[in-house]
């Protein structure tokens, strides 16, 4: 007899769709939290958008000749430039929370040893990015703008457009922030076994050349800004090598004990 009243068992395809839908719902929830956090910070900072722009413009304004000022060559620039900068600052400030949401989404699928390693690397990558942006503002900008303002002819008055200046400094912020992630990348290459300390050490001349090539591509076309990016990149590469070497030395005794057993 056929049991028409019984509910048929779920198929394997339906069972596979359920976890996928749950993951997509959780991903949407995490993304919404990240967007809301950025929006809340942006709304809190928007009243100070002009002050934030003034703070970012101070390294150049302090070096402009007397009587010079920044200008706006487009009608909407006085509004859009501070608006854009405030939005970027909101993303910068919210980045730890955004990365925490990403971590909470992927952490359940990681092993315990992966969690123990991934969380410090995630935190250190955020700190290094902030350090890169701070290095650009407090070290690179004063040297770079001093060179630019003094290199021109005497009869040329420096009057920088606020939108062009913002695009310039944001490019340098991101360039130095990403460049300061080199120790993390080098450490992961050594830890994963994709490269050894000896092989990376032997490639030092090529790495140094590559740093200057990247500095040429990611900074304005002048030797000063290229060197200010390339030299810290190479030094950070050496820091990554040192960290990888220390971790390998700590793991070698443990590996030796396992092989003896």
XYZ file of N, CA, C and O in Angstrom, residues 40-125:
344
model
N 27.328 54.875 10.714
C 27.207 55.567 12.010
C 28.431 56.441 12.271
O 28.316 57.604 12.694
N 29.615 55.899 12.020
C 30.839 56.682 12.223
C 30.881 57.872 11.275
O 31.275 58.983 11.663
N 30.461 57.648 10.020
C 30.449 58.749 9.057
C 29.517 59.874 9.505
O 29.878 61.060 9.435
N 28.320 59.512 9.956
C 27.366 60.533 10.400
C 27.884 61.280 11.624
O 27.655 62.485 11.771
N 28.614 60.570 12.490
C 29.176 61.236 13.665
C 30.309 62.187 13.301
O 30.517 63.207 13.974
N 31.028 61.872 12.231
C 32.179 62.688 11.833
C 31.826 63.781 10.828
O 32.633 64.692 10.621
N 30.659 63.682 10.212
C 30.364 64.597 9.107
C 30.359 66.062 9.546
O 30.764 66.947 8.784
N 29.921 66.317 10.771
C 29.912 67.702 11.263
C 31.317 68.278 11.354
O 31.499 69.505 11.353
N 32.329 67.398 11.420
C 33.723 67.849 11.525
C 34.490 67.602 10.220
O 35.714 67.544 10.231
N 33.767 67.451 9.113
C 34.410 67.104 7.845
C 35.414 68.165 7.409
O 36.505 67.841 6.920
N 35.075 69.438 7.584
C 36.012 70.496 7.193
C 37.254 70.499 8.083
O 38.371 70.752 7.612
N 37.057 70.223 9.375
C 38.209 70.142 10.283
C 39.107 68.956 9.929
O 40.336 69.054 10.014
N 38.496 67.835 9.534
C 39.276 66.666 9.140
C 40.095 66.977 7.899
O 41.268 66.613 7.800
N 39.461 67.660 6.942
C 40.205 68.017 5.735
C 41.340 68.982 6.069
O 42.440 68.867 5.517
N 41.079 69.921 6.971
C 42.128 70.865 7.360
C 43.299 70.136 8.007
O 44.469 70.472 7.767
N 43.011 69.109 8.814
C 44.067 68.332 9.442
C 44.917 67.613 8.402
O 46.150 67.588 8.491
N 44.265 67.037 7.392
C 44.998 66.331 6.343
C 45.784 67.310 5.478
O 46.857 66.974 4.961
N 45.276 68.536 5.318
C 45.943 69.520 4.475
C 47.052 70.275 5.199
O 47.843 70.980 4.549
N 47.148 70.139 6.521
C 48.138 70.901 7.298
C 49.580 70.691 6.827
O 50.357 71.658 6.792
N 50.021 69.459 6.475
C 51.414 69.310 6.029
C 51.760 70.167 4.827
O 52.899 70.627 4.712
N 50.792 70.382 3.923
C 51.055 71.250 2.770
C 50.865 72.710 3.124
O 51.667 73.564 2.727
N 49.817 73.021 3.874
C 49.532 74.416 4.204
C 50.664 75.045 5.000
O 50.940 76.242 4.865
N 51.340 74.258 5.824
C 52.433 74.801 6.635
C 53.635 75.194 5.795
O 54.473 75.983 6.254
N 53.710 74.677 4.567
C 54.876 74.939 3.708
C 54.566 75.878 2.553
O 55.477 76.236 1.809
N 53.315 76.270 2.391
C 52.985 77.181 1.299
C 53.554 78.570 1.563
O 53.627 79.007 2.715
N 53.968 79.257 0.527
C 54.467 80.628 0.713
C 53.395 81.537 1.293
O 52.189 81.265 1.178
N 53.817 82.588 1.919
C 52.869 83.519 2.520
C 51.973 84.123 1.442
O 52.431 84.555 0.393
N 50.699 84.123 1.700
C 49.719 84.620 0.737
C 49.148 83.550 -0.160
O 48.196 83.823 -0.904
N 49.692 82.344 -0.127
C 49.176 81.242 -0.948
C 48.107 80.472 -0.174
O 48.059 80.504 1.056
N 47.257 79.790 -0.911
C 46.209 78.994 -0.298
C 45.792 77.898 -1.264
O 46.188 77.901 -2.434
N 44.997 76.977 -0.781
C 44.435 75.961 -1.645
C 43.197 76.525 -2.337
O 42.530 77.428 -1.823
N 42.873 75.972 -3.509
C 41.766 76.489 -4.300
C 40.847 75.339 -4.684
O 41.199 74.162 -4.561
N 39.639 75.692 -5.138
C 38.672 74.727 -5.653
C 38.352 75.116 -7.085
O 37.776 76.171 -7.335
N 38.736 74.273 -8.030
C 38.517 74.569 -9.453
C 37.189 74.033 -9.966
O 36.820 74.320 -11.095
N 36.492 73.255 -9.164
C 35.179 72.740 -9.556
C 34.121 73.257 -8.598
O 34.403 73.519 -7.422
N 32.890 73.369 -9.084
C 31.822 73.968 -8.287
C 31.537 73.151 -7.032
O 31.358 73.701 -5.938
N 31.507 71.829 -7.169
C 31.126 70.971 -6.042
C 32.300 70.549 -5.179
O 32.107 69.856 -4.177
N 33.512 70.924 -5.536
C 34.689 70.470 -4.793
C 34.679 70.867 -3.325
O 35.057 70.052 -2.468
N 34.263 72.096 -2.946
C 34.256 72.431 -1.515
C 33.371 71.518 -0.677
O 33.601 71.375 0.533
N 32.364 70.907 -1.298
C 31.516 69.960 -0.573
C 31.991 68.519 -0.726
O 32.052 67.761 0.246
N 32.347 68.127 -1.955
C 32.658 66.730 -2.225
C 33.986 66.290 -1.621
O 34.118 65.143 -1.183
N 34.983 67.157 -1.611
C 36.297 66.761 -1.094
C 36.235 66.416 0.397
O 36.680 65.318 0.794
N 35.692 67.282 1.266
C 35.568 66.880 2.682
C 34.633 65.693 2.876
O 34.872 64.852 3.751
N 33.570 65.606 2.065
C 32.641 64.478 2.153
C 33.359 63.166 1.860
O 33.229 62.179 2.601
N 34.122 63.146 0.783
C 34.862 61.935 0.397
C 35.891 61.571 1.455
O 36.031 60.382 1.816
N 36.601 62.560 1.974
C 37.619 62.282 2.990
C 36.981 61.739 4.260
O 37.505 60.796 4.875
N 35.858 62.301 4.681
C 35.188 61.827 5.889
C 34.721 60.388 5.725
O 34.804 59.586 6.664
N 34.241 60.043 4.544
C 33.822 58.664 4.293
C 35.014 57.704 4.375
O 34.915 56.612 4.956
N 36.144 58.103 3.820
C 37.340 57.263 3.888
C 37.816 57.116 5.335
O 38.200 56.021 5.769
N 37.773 58.204 6.097
C 38.175 58.148 7.508
C 37.236 57.222 8.282
O 37.681 56.464 9.155
N 35.942 57.267 7.969
C 34.985 56.378 8.634
C 35.307 54.916 8.349
O 35.225 54.065 9.243
N 35.700 54.613 7.119
C 36.095 53.243 6.781
C 37.357 52.860 7.543
O 37.476 51.730 8.054
N 38.321 53.776 7.636
C 39.553 53.521 8.378
C 39.246 53.188 9.832
O 39.782 52.224 10.395
N 38.397 54.002 10.455
C 38.099 53.808 11.878
C 37.312 52.516 12.096
O 37.530 51.792 13.074
N 36.406 52.217 11.181
C 35.563 51.023 11.331
C 36.259 49.744 10.904
O 35.682 48.658 11.063
N 37.468 49.833 10.371
C 38.123 48.645 9.827
C 38.293 47.515 10.847
O 38.069 46.344 10.501
N 38.677 47.782 12.100
C 38.744 46.663 13.050
C 37.413 45.944 13.220
O 37.369 44.710 13.297
N 36.316 46.695 13.279
C 35.004 46.060 13.409
C 34.636 45.298 12.143
O 34.070 44.193 12.218
N 34.962 45.866 10.983
C 34.660 45.184 9.710
C 35.443 43.875 9.628
O 34.888 42.827 9.241
N 36.714 43.907 9.992
C 37.511 42.691 9.955
C 37.049 41.691 11.010
O 37.148 40.473 10.803
N 36.544 42.192 12.133
C 35.982 41.285 13.140
C 34.764 40.555 12.589
O 34.575 39.351 12.861
N 33.939 41.248 11.827
C 32.784 40.591 11.212
C 33.232 39.539 10.203
O 32.654 38.444 10.129
N 34.257 39.852 9.436
C 34.794 38.864 8.492
C 35.378 37.668 9.245
O 35.195 36.512 8.830
N 36.059 37.952 10.348
C 36.632 36.872 11.153
C 35.530 35.994 11.745
O 35.632 34.758 11.743
N 34.476 36.601 12.257
C 33.378 35.827 12.842
C 32.693 34.951 11.803
O 32.131 33.905 12.140
N 32.726 35.365 10.545
C 32.095 34.572 9.487
C 32.932 33.356 9.106
O 32.392 32.270 8.876
N 34.261 33.518 9.043
C 35.116 32.418 8.578
C 35.666 31.572 9.716
O 36.117 30.445 9.485
N 35.644 32.084 10.956
C 36.264 31.368 12.073
C 35.666 29.984 12.324
O 36.407 29.050 12.639
N 34.338 29.783 12.220
C 33.801 28.439 12.479
C 34.365 27.359 11.556
O 34.334 26.179 11.917
N 34.854 27.714 10.397
C 35.394 26.720 9.478
C 36.880 26.480 9.619
O 37.457 25.727 8.828
N 37.519 27.110 10.626
C 38.961 26.962 10.810
C 39.261 25.985 11.940
O 38.474 25.815 12.872
N 40.432 25.351 11.850
C 40.921 24.519 12.935
C 41.444 25.401 14.067
O 41.688 26.598 13.893
N 41.631 24.802 15.236
C 42.061 25.573 16.401
C 43.445 26.184 16.188
O 43.683 27.326 16.566
N 44.363 25.420 15.575
C 45.697 25.975 15.338
C 45.655 27.111 14.323
O 46.427 28.072 14.395
N 44.726 27.024 13.353
C 44.571 28.109 12.378
C 43.984 29.351 13.040
O 44.377 30.477 12.729
N 43.047 29.149 13.963
C 42.473 30.288 14.679
C 43.534 30.980 15.527
O 43.598 32.213 15.586
N 44.361 30.185 16.184
C 45.388 30.761 17.054
C 46.392 31.584 16.274
O 46.979 32.536 16.803
N 46.600 31.254 15.001
C 47.558 31.993 14.179
C 46.890 33.134 13.418
O 47.478 34.202 13.254
N 45.660 32.905 12.961
C 45.002 33.886 12.095
C 44.636 35.161 12.842
O 44.760 36.263 12.302
N 44.187 35.027 14.084
C 43.753 36.214 14.825
C 44.900 37.194 15.088
O 44.747 38.397 14.845
N 46.075 36.746 15.565
C 47.187 37.711 15.709
C 47.627 38.316 14.387
O 47.971 39.498 14.330
N 47.611 37.514 13.310
C 47.994 38.062 12.010
C 46.990 39.113 11.547
O 47.378 40.139 10.973
N 45.711 38.872 11.800
C 44.684 39.833 11.416
C 44.844 41.138 12.185
O 44.786 42.229 11.609
N 45.069 41.024 13.483
C 45.244 42.229 14.302
C 46.506 42.987 13.913
O 46.499 44.223 13.810
N 47.596 42.259 13.681
C 48.844 42.925 13.325
C 48.757 43.577 11.949
O 49.370 44.630 11.716
N 47.991 42.985 11.030
C 47.844 43.594 9.709
C 47.114 44.928 9.798
O 47.451 45.877 9.086
